[in-house]
XYZ file of C-alpha atoms in Angstrom:
570
model
C -108.816 -40.626 -112.111
C -106.087 -43.258 -113.052
C -102.666 -41.623 -112.679
C -99.982 -41.704 -115.505
C -98.605 -45.216 -115.266
C -95.091 -45.888 -113.963
C -94.224 -49.250 -115.179
C -91.428 -51.482 -113.408
C -90.014 -54.618 -114.685
C -86.458 -56.506 -114.639
C -85.674 -59.980 -115.572
C -83.641 -61.937 -113.033
C -81.858 -64.924 -114.180
C -80.434 -67.926 -112.355
C -77.266 -69.309 -113.695
C -76.904 -72.773 -112.630
C -73.393 -74.365 -113.219
C -74.044 -77.942 -113.793
C -71.658 -80.701 -114.429
C -72.660 -81.123 -118.227
C -73.420 -77.483 -119.253
C -73.927 -74.113 -117.905
C -77.807 -73.535 -118.127
C -79.640 -70.061 -117.974
C -83.101 -70.393 -116.414
C -85.588 -67.604 -116.002
C -86.243 -67.765 -112.313
C -87.787 -64.481 -110.690
C -88.312 -60.764 -111.116
C -87.228 -57.666 -109.282
C -88.504 -54.070 -109.882
C -86.524 -51.742 -112.084
C -87.998 -48.220 -112.574
C -88.801 -47.316 -116.132
C -90.105 -43.842 -117.311
C -93.557 -42.719 -116.856
C -96.015 -42.771 -120.076
C -98.425 -39.934 -119.739
C -101.895 -40.881 -120.970
C -101.304 -44.762 -120.959
C -103.199 -46.845 -118.654
C -101.446 -49.806 -116.886
C -102.485 -53.144 -118.398
C -103.817 -54.295 -115.178
C -105.998 -51.339 -114.861
C -109.755 -51.076 -115.654
C -109.893 -49.632 -119.243
C -112.279 -47.733 -121.538
C -114.870 -49.571 -123.519
C -117.204 -49.333 -126.576
C -116.718 -50.269 -130.207
C -117.386 -47.643 -133.049
C -120.329 -48.465 -134.937
C -121.142 -45.351 -136.969
C -119.435 -44.085 -139.937
C -121.064 -40.542 -139.469
C -120.042 -39.656 -135.864
C -117.444 -40.318 -133.319
C -118.840 -42.354 -130.451
C -117.536 -41.614 -126.993
C -115.970 -44.468 -125.064
C -117.113 -45.395 -121.612
C -114.289 -45.135 -119.198
C -113.424 -47.694 -116.570
C -115.692 -50.461 -118.112
C -113.450 -53.205 -119.264
C -111.214 -55.480 -117.103
C -107.350 -55.341 -117.741
C -104.756 -58.138 -117.344
C -105.274 -60.165 -114.319
C -101.461 -60.070 -113.625
C -98.681 -57.462 -114.712
C -97.366 -58.716 -118.035
C -94.261 -56.542 -117.536
C -93.117 -58.242 -114.493
C -94.663 -61.666 -114.571
C -92.376 -64.848 -114.897
C -92.921 -68.321 -114.527
C -91.515 -70.855 -112.053
C -88.865 -73.042 -113.176
C -90.067 -76.769 -113.242
C -89.182 -78.489 -109.974
C -87.655 -81.385 -111.623
C -85.264 -79.552 -113.758
C -82.285 -79.562 -114.427
C -81.717 -83.358 -113.913
C -85.245 -84.730 -114.998
C -87.965 -84.049 -117.438
C -91.124 -82.309 -116.466
C -94.043 -83.534 -118.545
C -95.841 -80.600 -120.297
C -92.650 -78.366 -120.146
C -90.068 -78.164 -122.852
C -86.420 -77.524 -122.986
C -84.663 -77.058 -126.361
C -80.667 -76.743 -126.866
C -79.408 -78.410 -129.891
C -75.847 -77.213 -129.013
C -75.779 -79.210 -125.903
C -73.534 -82.298 -126.068
C -76.195 -84.589 -124.686
C -79.345 -83.249 -126.615
C -81.490 -85.741 -128.384
C -85.045 -85.976 -129.657
C -84.948 -89.907 -129.191
C -86.758 -91.182 -126.356
C -86.931 -87.623 -124.993
C -90.372 -86.199 -125.293
C -89.922 -82.975 -123.420
C -86.391 -82.382 -122.880
C -84.633 -80.784 -119.789
C -81.508 -78.765 -119.137
C -79.267 -81.932 -118.588
C -80.706 -83.525 -121.821
C -82.482 -81.026 -124.066
C -84.428 -81.707 -127.138
C -82.919 -80.562 -130.514
C -86.348 -79.116 -131.586
C -90.133 -79.213 -130.841
C -91.644 -82.700 -131.283
C -94.125 -81.418 -133.725
C -94.800 -78.101 -135.518
C -98.257 -78.289 -134.025
C -98.200 -78.048 -130.265
C -100.902 -77.526 -127.530
C -99.683 -76.077 -124.256
C -101.712 -76.307 -121.115
C -102.024 -73.671 -118.506
C -98.807 -73.139 -116.600
C -96.534 -74.720 -119.429
C -92.926 -73.605 -119.242
C -91.199 -73.692 -122.629
C -87.483 -72.759 -122.782
C -85.007 -72.280 -125.589
C -81.742 -72.786 -123.723
C -79.082 -72.554 -126.203
C -78.160 -73.164 -129.944
C -80.011 -72.320 -133.023
C -83.610 -73.915 -133.427
C -84.934 -73.723 -137.012
C -88.341 -74.253 -138.569
C -90.407 -71.711 -136.666
C -92.185 -70.635 -140.052
C -94.080 -73.845 -139.762
C -95.071 -73.637 -136.162
C -98.730 -73.544 -134.958
C -98.825 -73.403 -131.239
C -101.945 -73.126 -129.099
C -101.618 -71.749 -125.672
C -104.405 -72.620 -123.140
C -103.142 -70.440 -120.485
C -105.252 -68.993 -117.796
C -105.153 -65.682 -115.641
C -103.641 -67.820 -112.747
C -101.428 -69.939 -114.911
C -100.207 -68.265 -118.164
C -98.042 -70.288 -120.716
C -94.436 -69.151 -120.749
C -92.079 -69.327 -123.757
C -88.740 -68.132 -122.881
C -85.379 -67.511 -124.553
C -81.862 -67.616 -122.946
C -78.547 -65.987 -123.910
C -76.996 -67.797 -126.714
C -80.447 -69.252 -127.912
C -81.802 -68.422 -131.268
C -84.648 -69.304 -133.275
C -84.818 -69.125 -137.053
C -87.807 -68.532 -139.214
C -87.358 -68.765 -142.915
C -90.961 -68.975 -144.394
C -94.297 -68.342 -143.053
C -95.000 -67.018 -139.529
C -94.856 -68.759 -136.181
C -98.476 -68.631 -135.132
C -99.528 -68.479 -131.694
C -103.226 -69.068 -130.936
C -105.342 -69.262 -127.671
C -104.889 -67.089 -124.648
C -102.523 -65.991 -121.802
C -99.083 -66.542 -123.206
C -96.009 -64.673 -122.213
C -93.173 -64.650 -124.758
C -89.738 -63.473 -123.058
C -86.182 -63.040 -124.064
C -86.289 -64.848 -127.567
C -83.838 -64.176 -130.295
C -85.426 -64.418 -133.681
C -83.362 -64.481 -136.752
C -83.610 -66.010 -140.259
C -85.165 -64.708 -143.511
C -88.612 -64.300 -141.942
C -88.336 -64.088 -138.262
C -92.129 -63.656 -137.586
C -94.422 -64.101 -134.517
C -98.009 -63.796 -135.040
C -100.664 -63.571 -132.396
C -103.581 -64.978 -134.299
C -107.116 -66.196 -134.614
C -108.214 -63.705 -131.948
C -105.472 -64.235 -129.389
C -106.328 -62.996 -125.939
C -103.765 -61.832 -123.275
C -100.531 -62.212 -125.152
C -97.328 -60.645 -124.019
C -93.961 -60.145 -126.020
C -91.086 -58.674 -124.216
C -87.407 -58.453 -123.918
C -86.951 -60.091 -127.423
C -84.709 -59.455 -130.396
C -85.612 -59.489 -134.135
C -82.819 -59.192 -136.844
C -83.401 -60.732 -140.058
C -79.998 -60.129 -141.614
C -81.201 -58.044 -144.520
C -83.231 -60.699 -146.110
C -85.884 -59.685 -148.672
C -89.566 -60.327 -147.727
C -92.526 -58.431 -147.037
C -95.202 -58.250 -144.128
C -95.225 -57.748 -140.429
C -92.617 -59.439 -138.096
C -95.166 -59.323 -135.101
C -98.790 -59.225 -135.827
C -101.856 -59.130 -133.957
C -105.265 -60.106 -135.598
C -108.714 -61.215 -134.767
C -111.633 -62.394 -136.775
C -115.197 -61.802 -136.964
C -115.842 -64.666 -134.337
C -113.146 -63.677 -131.793
C -111.567 -60.448 -131.483
C -107.926 -60.145 -130.371
C -107.487 -58.209 -127.199
C -105.097 -57.342 -124.442
C -101.581 -57.613 -126.120
C -98.456 -56.003 -124.776
C -95.014 -55.593 -126.567
C -92.308 -54.264 -124.128
C -88.716 -53.716 -124.506
C -88.196 -55.552 -127.676
C -85.502 -54.731 -130.366
C -85.866 -54.713 -134.230
C -82.704 -54.054 -136.234
C -81.746 -54.432 -139.880
C -85.037 -55.656 -140.856
C -85.480 -56.147 -144.693
C -83.170 -55.164 -147.544
C -80.783 -52.588 -146.294
C -79.989 -50.103 -147.974
C -83.710 -49.549 -148.591
C -83.827 -49.140 -152.349
C -87.128 -50.368 -152.762
C -90.176 -50.890 -150.400
C -90.996 -54.186 -149.116
C -94.079 -53.003 -147.374
C -92.383 -54.450 -144.021
C -93.007 -53.525 -140.612
C -91.720 -54.480 -137.169
C -95.486 -54.568 -135.799
C -98.684 -54.787 -137.372
C -102.117 -54.482 -135.552
C -104.313 -55.498 -138.269
C -108.054 -55.908 -137.829
C -110.568 -57.136 -134.969
C -108.042 -55.917 -132.251
C -108.518 -53.939 -129.075
C -106.330 -53.020 -126.057
C -102.827 -53.020 -127.391
C -99.761 -51.542 -125.644
C -96.553 -50.903 -127.766
C -94.016 -49.799 -125.031
C -90.344 -48.928 -125.023
C -89.490 -50.741 -128.062
C -86.640 -49.836 -130.498
C -86.844 -49.954 -134.306
C -83.533 -49.196 -136.325
C -82.909 -49.658 -139.974
C -86.379 -51.140 -140.946
C -87.018 -51.265 -144.571
C -90.590 -49.900 -144.342
C -92.501 -48.999 -141.175
C -91.999 -49.313 -137.392
C -95.771 -49.689 -136.775
C -98.655 -50.204 -138.935
C -102.244 -50.172 -137.697
C -104.924 -51.384 -140.087
C -104.273 -52.474 -143.658
C -104.840 -51.710 -147.137
C -108.670 -50.977 -148.043
C -108.642 -53.885 -150.353
C -107.747 -56.093 -147.535
C -110.440 -54.895 -145.277
C -113.091 -57.359 -144.181
C -115.991 -54.947 -144.104
C -115.426 -51.349 -145.119
C -118.880 -50.415 -144.023
C -118.154 -51.712 -140.383
C -115.986 -49.399 -138.340
C -116.035 -51.834 -135.349
C -113.873 -54.256 -137.431
C -110.828 -51.528 -136.969
C -108.287 -51.548 -134.251
C -109.659 -49.934 -130.987
C -107.737 -48.655 -127.924
C -104.152 -48.729 -128.644
C -101.230 -47.054 -126.737
C -97.840 -46.408 -128.427
C -95.411 -45.107 -125.818
C -91.833 -44.718 -124.960
C -90.536 -46.245 -128.224
C -87.559 -45.097 -130.384
C -87.449 -45.351 -134.059
C -84.865 -44.158 -136.479
C -83.493 -44.700 -139.866
C -86.399 -46.538 -141.175
C -87.521 -46.486 -144.933
C -90.935 -45.005 -144.630
C -92.915 -44.254 -141.515
C -92.489 -44.596 -137.813
C -96.196 -45.027 -137.188
C -98.711 -45.491 -140.056
C -102.232 -45.297 -138.903
C -104.468 -46.680 -141.667
C -107.796 -47.467 -139.789
C -108.171 -47.241 -136.150
C -110.022 -45.676 -133.230
C -108.656 -44.179 -129.973
C -104.969 -44.386 -130.574
C -102.567 -42.674 -128.258
C -98.808 -41.988 -129.077
C -97.000 -40.614 -125.921
C -93.535 -39.865 -125.277
C -91.950 -41.703 -128.164
C -88.723 -40.430 -130.002
C -88.925 -40.585 -133.682
C -85.548 -39.484 -135.438
C -83.126 -39.497 -138.284
C -85.286 -40.318 -141.317
C -84.349 -38.694 -144.687
C -84.159 -39.230 -148.237
C -80.870 -40.888 -148.044
C -82.148 -43.384 -145.515
C -85.798 -43.694 -147.023
C -87.306 -45.498 -150.080
C -86.522 -43.832 -153.194
C -89.729 -42.045 -154.319
C -91.785 -43.077 -151.147
C -93.423 -40.588 -148.890
C -91.001 -40.609 -146.198
C -93.225 -39.535 -143.188
C -92.274 -39.960 -139.467
C -96.112 -40.186 -138.601
C -99.139 -40.715 -140.662
C -101.900 -40.012 -138.037
C -104.624 -41.067 -140.372
C -103.881 -42.758 -143.775
C -107.377 -43.034 -145.143
C -106.063 -42.883 -148.654
C -105.162 -46.681 -148.243
C -108.021 -47.703 -145.854
C -111.556 -46.619 -144.877
C -111.771 -44.961 -141.525
C -110.086 -43.541 -138.496
C -111.298 -42.022 -135.172
C -109.367 -39.964 -132.518
C -105.783 -40.157 -132.645
C -103.840 -38.379 -129.870
C -100.130 -37.444 -130.360
C -98.970 -36.376 -127.055
C -95.380 -35.311 -125.761
C -93.460 -36.931 -128.506
C -90.046 -35.769 -129.797
C -89.894 -35.795 -133.671
C -86.475 -34.621 -135.102
C -83.818 -34.653 -137.628
C -85.935 -35.268 -140.732
C -84.407 -33.621 -143.861
C -87.194 -34.581 -146.340
C -90.825 -35.475 -146.412
C -92.934 -34.247 -143.606
C -92.723 -34.999 -139.836
C -96.680 -35.545 -139.437
C -99.172 -36.073 -142.353
C -102.880 -36.325 -141.861
C -104.285 -37.466 -145.181
C -107.578 -38.782 -144.060
C -110.393 -38.681 -146.692
C -113.268 -40.130 -144.591
C -115.074 -38.641 -141.599
C -113.820 -38.001 -138.218
C -110.272 -38.731 -138.661
C -109.619 -36.446 -135.934
C -105.973 -35.598 -134.664
C -104.921 -34.058 -131.367
C -101.260 -33.137 -131.218
C -100.510 -31.710 -127.661
C -97.188 -30.864 -126.183
C -94.831 -32.399 -128.861
C -91.370 -31.079 -129.668
C -90.725 -31.205 -133.463
C -87.466 -29.832 -135.108
C -85.420 -30.158 -138.277
C -87.620 -31.239 -140.959
C -89.124 -30.124 -144.210
C -92.522 -29.373 -142.583
C -93.969 -29.815 -139.306
C -97.595 -30.798 -139.375
C -98.875 -31.268 -142.905
C -102.526 -31.947 -143.593
C -103.575 -33.354 -147.087
C -107.373 -33.468 -147.002
C -108.086 -35.332 -150.140
C -111.141 -37.118 -151.402
C -114.295 -36.189 -153.271
C -117.887 -34.880 -152.208
C -118.867 -38.569 -151.986
C -116.294 -39.081 -149.189
C -116.434 -36.198 -146.852
C -119.804 -35.436 -145.193
C -118.968 -34.186 -141.802
C -116.420 -31.755 -140.320
C -113.015 -33.412 -139.560
C -110.757 -31.652 -136.891
C -107.038 -30.980 -136.390
C -106.135 -29.566 -133.008
C -102.501 -28.535 -132.579
C -102.094 -27.463 -128.797
C -98.921 -26.291 -126.874
C -96.344 -27.693 -129.349
C -92.927 -26.501 -129.935
C -91.893 -26.501 -133.669
C -88.377 -25.292 -134.720
C -86.407 -25.234 -137.908
C -88.823 -26.905 -140.451
C -90.137 -25.529 -143.703
C -93.570 -24.664 -142.474
C -94.971 -25.044 -139.005
C -98.436 -26.113 -140.305
C -99.001 -26.889 -143.851
C -102.810 -27.509 -144.622
C -103.802 -28.436 -148.184
C -107.392 -29.270 -149.389
C -107.355 -31.672 -152.295
C -110.775 -32.065 -153.975
C -114.101 -30.806 -152.409
C -115.978 -30.122 -150.340
C -114.313 -28.248 -147.669
C -115.468 -30.092 -144.429
C -112.568 -29.621 -142.118
C -111.443 -27.639 -139.216
C -108.023 -26.628 -137.905
C -107.432 -25.172 -134.301
C -103.878 -23.932 -133.697
C -103.617 -22.924 -130.245
C -100.680 -21.894 -127.811
C -97.776 -23.303 -130.089
C -94.224 -22.068 -130.542
C -93.294 -21.874 -134.215
C -89.622 -20.703 -134.762
C -87.096 -20.592 -137.599
C -89.392 -21.699 -140.532
C -90.034 -20.181 -143.912
C -93.678 -19.755 -142.999
C -95.267 -20.332 -139.552
C -98.575 -21.409 -141.129
C -99.636 -22.042 -144.757
C -103.080 -22.777 -145.811
C -104.399 -23.618 -149.265
C -108.106 -23.028 -149.569
C -108.792 -24.296 -145.855
C -111.465 -21.819 -144.761
C -112.475 -22.986 -141.416
C -109.432 -22.533 -139.037
C -108.581 -20.852 -135.762
C -105.074 -19.671 -135.256
C -104.994 -18.147 -131.795
C -102.144 -17.485 -129.065
C -99.247 -18.658 -130.712
C -95.731 -17.396 -130.781
C -94.014 -16.933 -134.069
C -90.392 -15.880 -134.371
C -88.058 -15.983 -137.376
C -90.943 -17.446 -139.381
C -90.909 -15.541 -142.661
C -94.270 -13.635 -143.044
C -95.700 -15.816 -140.167
C -98.594 -17.005 -142.447
C -99.778 -17.170 -145.812
C -103.274 -18.096 -147.179
C -104.622 -18.908 -150.527
C -108.364 -18.685 -150.768
C -110.428 -17.311 -147.925
C -108.608 -16.266 -144.722
C -109.419 -18.203 -141.637
C -111.915 -16.476 -139.576
C -110.335 -14.678 -136.486
C -106.798 -14.682 -138.020
C -104.997 -11.602 -136.723
C -101.500 -10.891 -135.747
C -102.967 -9.110 -132.710
C -104.078 -12.563 -131.673
C -100.388 -13.922 -131.551
C -97.150 -13.289 -129.967
C -95.020 -11.971 -133.118
C -91.492 -11.445 -133.843
C -90.251 -12.282 -130.291
C -87.664 -14.804 -129.388
C -89.071 -17.377 -127.047
C -85.602 -17.450 -125.232
C -85.135 -21.141 -125.421
C -82.590 -22.389 -122.975
C -80.394 -23.556 -125.614
C -81.804 -24.254 -129.079
C -78.222 -25.180 -130.448
C -78.362 -28.332 -128.396
C -82.185 -28.679 -128.832
C -83.175 -27.673 -125.118
C -86.391 -26.149 -125.996
C -87.283 -25.284 -122.369
C -88.052 -21.625 -121.615
C -86.725 -19.451 -118.799
C -87.445 -16.348 -116.949
C -88.338 -13.523 -119.362
C -89.618 -15.555 -122.088
C -92.541 -13.996 -123.853
C -94.051 -17.667 -124.019
C -94.624 -17.505 -120.206
C -97.463 -14.887 -120.796
C -99.459 -18.014 -121.305
C -102.765 -19.075 -122.965
C -106.073 -20.492 -121.798
C -106.230 -24.237 -121.231
C -107.586 -25.884 -124.181
C -110.750 -28.161 -123.770
C -108.985 -31.173 -125.377
C -107.090 -31.696 -122.028
C -110.347 -32.339 -120.240
C -111.818 -34.223 -123.200
C -109.090 -36.953 -122.751
C -109.838 -37.356 -119.219
C -113.461 -37.624 -119.975
C -112.992 -40.237 -122.379
C -110.265 -42.303 -121.027
C -110.229 -41.593 -117.177
C -106.561 -40.306 -117.320
C -105.331 -36.817 -116.873
C -102.775 -35.291 -119.437
C -102.348 -31.906 -117.854
C -98.566 -32.124 -118.101
C -95.830 -30.499 -120.117
C -93.421 -32.149 -122.329
C -90.933 -32.875 -119.431
C -93.761 -34.458 -117.392
C -94.230 -31.532 -115.136
C -97.683 -30.671 -114.180
C -99.368 -27.840 -116.006
C -100.416 -25.094 -115.669
C -98.027 -23.784 -112.918
C -100.290 -20.857 -112.266
C -103.367 -19.655 -114.105
C -102.726 -19.941 -117.926
C -100.541 -22.403 -119.685
C -97.198 -21.305 -121.160
C -97.111 -21.119 -124.950
C -95.375 -24.098 -126.455
C -94.624 -27.595 -124.875
C -92.881 -26.606 -121.736
C -93.756 -24.779 -118.625
C -90.917 -22.505 -117.329
């Protein structure tokens, strides 16, 4: 079993005081402990394998069958060229148009004492081990760049920023092609500050970079990863990047704009410890609109194996995460907050997470929401699963959700021509407080091929604990309902097995301090009575080779025998 990953990284810089200028050069790394992400493999570990080829049944992955990165992309940095700062190093570039001695004349490469003002061409080919640094000033024209990185596992290409250096993009995207490239510490601005890892890029890293487009109006994705039918994009890490004020703010109309877009023909994607604040539309979009899908009949085209962990997203116009078409997506220990009608797009469905948006695309497989905090959401729904095709299965485990219109909303739409198999939603050991309805299940259209399991959750301070509209295949067992109206209301057939005798009813869970959003439980809580372990915990480990038997705080569970009800062990 691979243990929960504990990443470590820091960027150490060498500041060289030179006669002509102060130059900041990336030199080496030293460890800095960061948080542990449950259920997320290290990029260097052996990964699960296998692509979905069936539209009628989920195909289990093969654990530990695909090699990861040959180096740690979070800590890997390059070696400063030996000739710098006083002489050029052929194959390595240094740009700083603010330097008094910068020139493009008879200066093919640039170096810290005499930088270039800009790249020598929009089209560059960078050999293995190439070292490219933006040392200062503002370099424009990134919208026209096509750079091919010919890095290797032993010698990646390095593209680095520095304090005070800025790259402007004002049109199309800066396209990176090839393999093994580490982009570190850039500041991207302009009307379209976009970096795309395209044409089946392999082993790409974007870290410690800042994107701020100063409220310009445009659509699309700032960072995009996409392959093609010939070459699948794979092994991409985005780590500790910041996206602020992206798109038109205030967000009067949607620009269909996202910080991250992982589109098609892409596998093994890590989105880790990034910040997205005041984005016109979405923080992360996975897949694309159905009319852009290369082959709706082929599920292998969709994104496979994606881990979104430790991120923070707030004040965005539409969604924090929008899953349109993907298989084996894990969202772990993220914080999504402060999205409401005053921040969101007028008339748009402002939803923190859309776990399966098949109304816009064709197919999704298992999506795991584990140990996230989703809060402060005054309109719309915290989570919506609107899948209309088969197997858009959602596993929600150990999440804390509070202060929203509704907790989990399931809109199963479609017609008899779309749904031909049972689709599943599992809500396991979550804590839900101060929302309209803890679980709202609505079936739109027919037939009723769907199943809900609600197991071991705490649902408090809601108008209703559970509301079902014509969903007739559900299991609601071993939950704690308190101050939740009549606890449940059903239209159409009652779910088999529903009984207040199978729940903990009308008893306070004795949260430590709900007023400060501390939903841990202490001695005497009726939630300690516990529930049996749900099979989903073992399923995750079987599929991915990683254990997730933890509570929301990262403590191992169960402490003894049964699991405590809700997201926390006492």
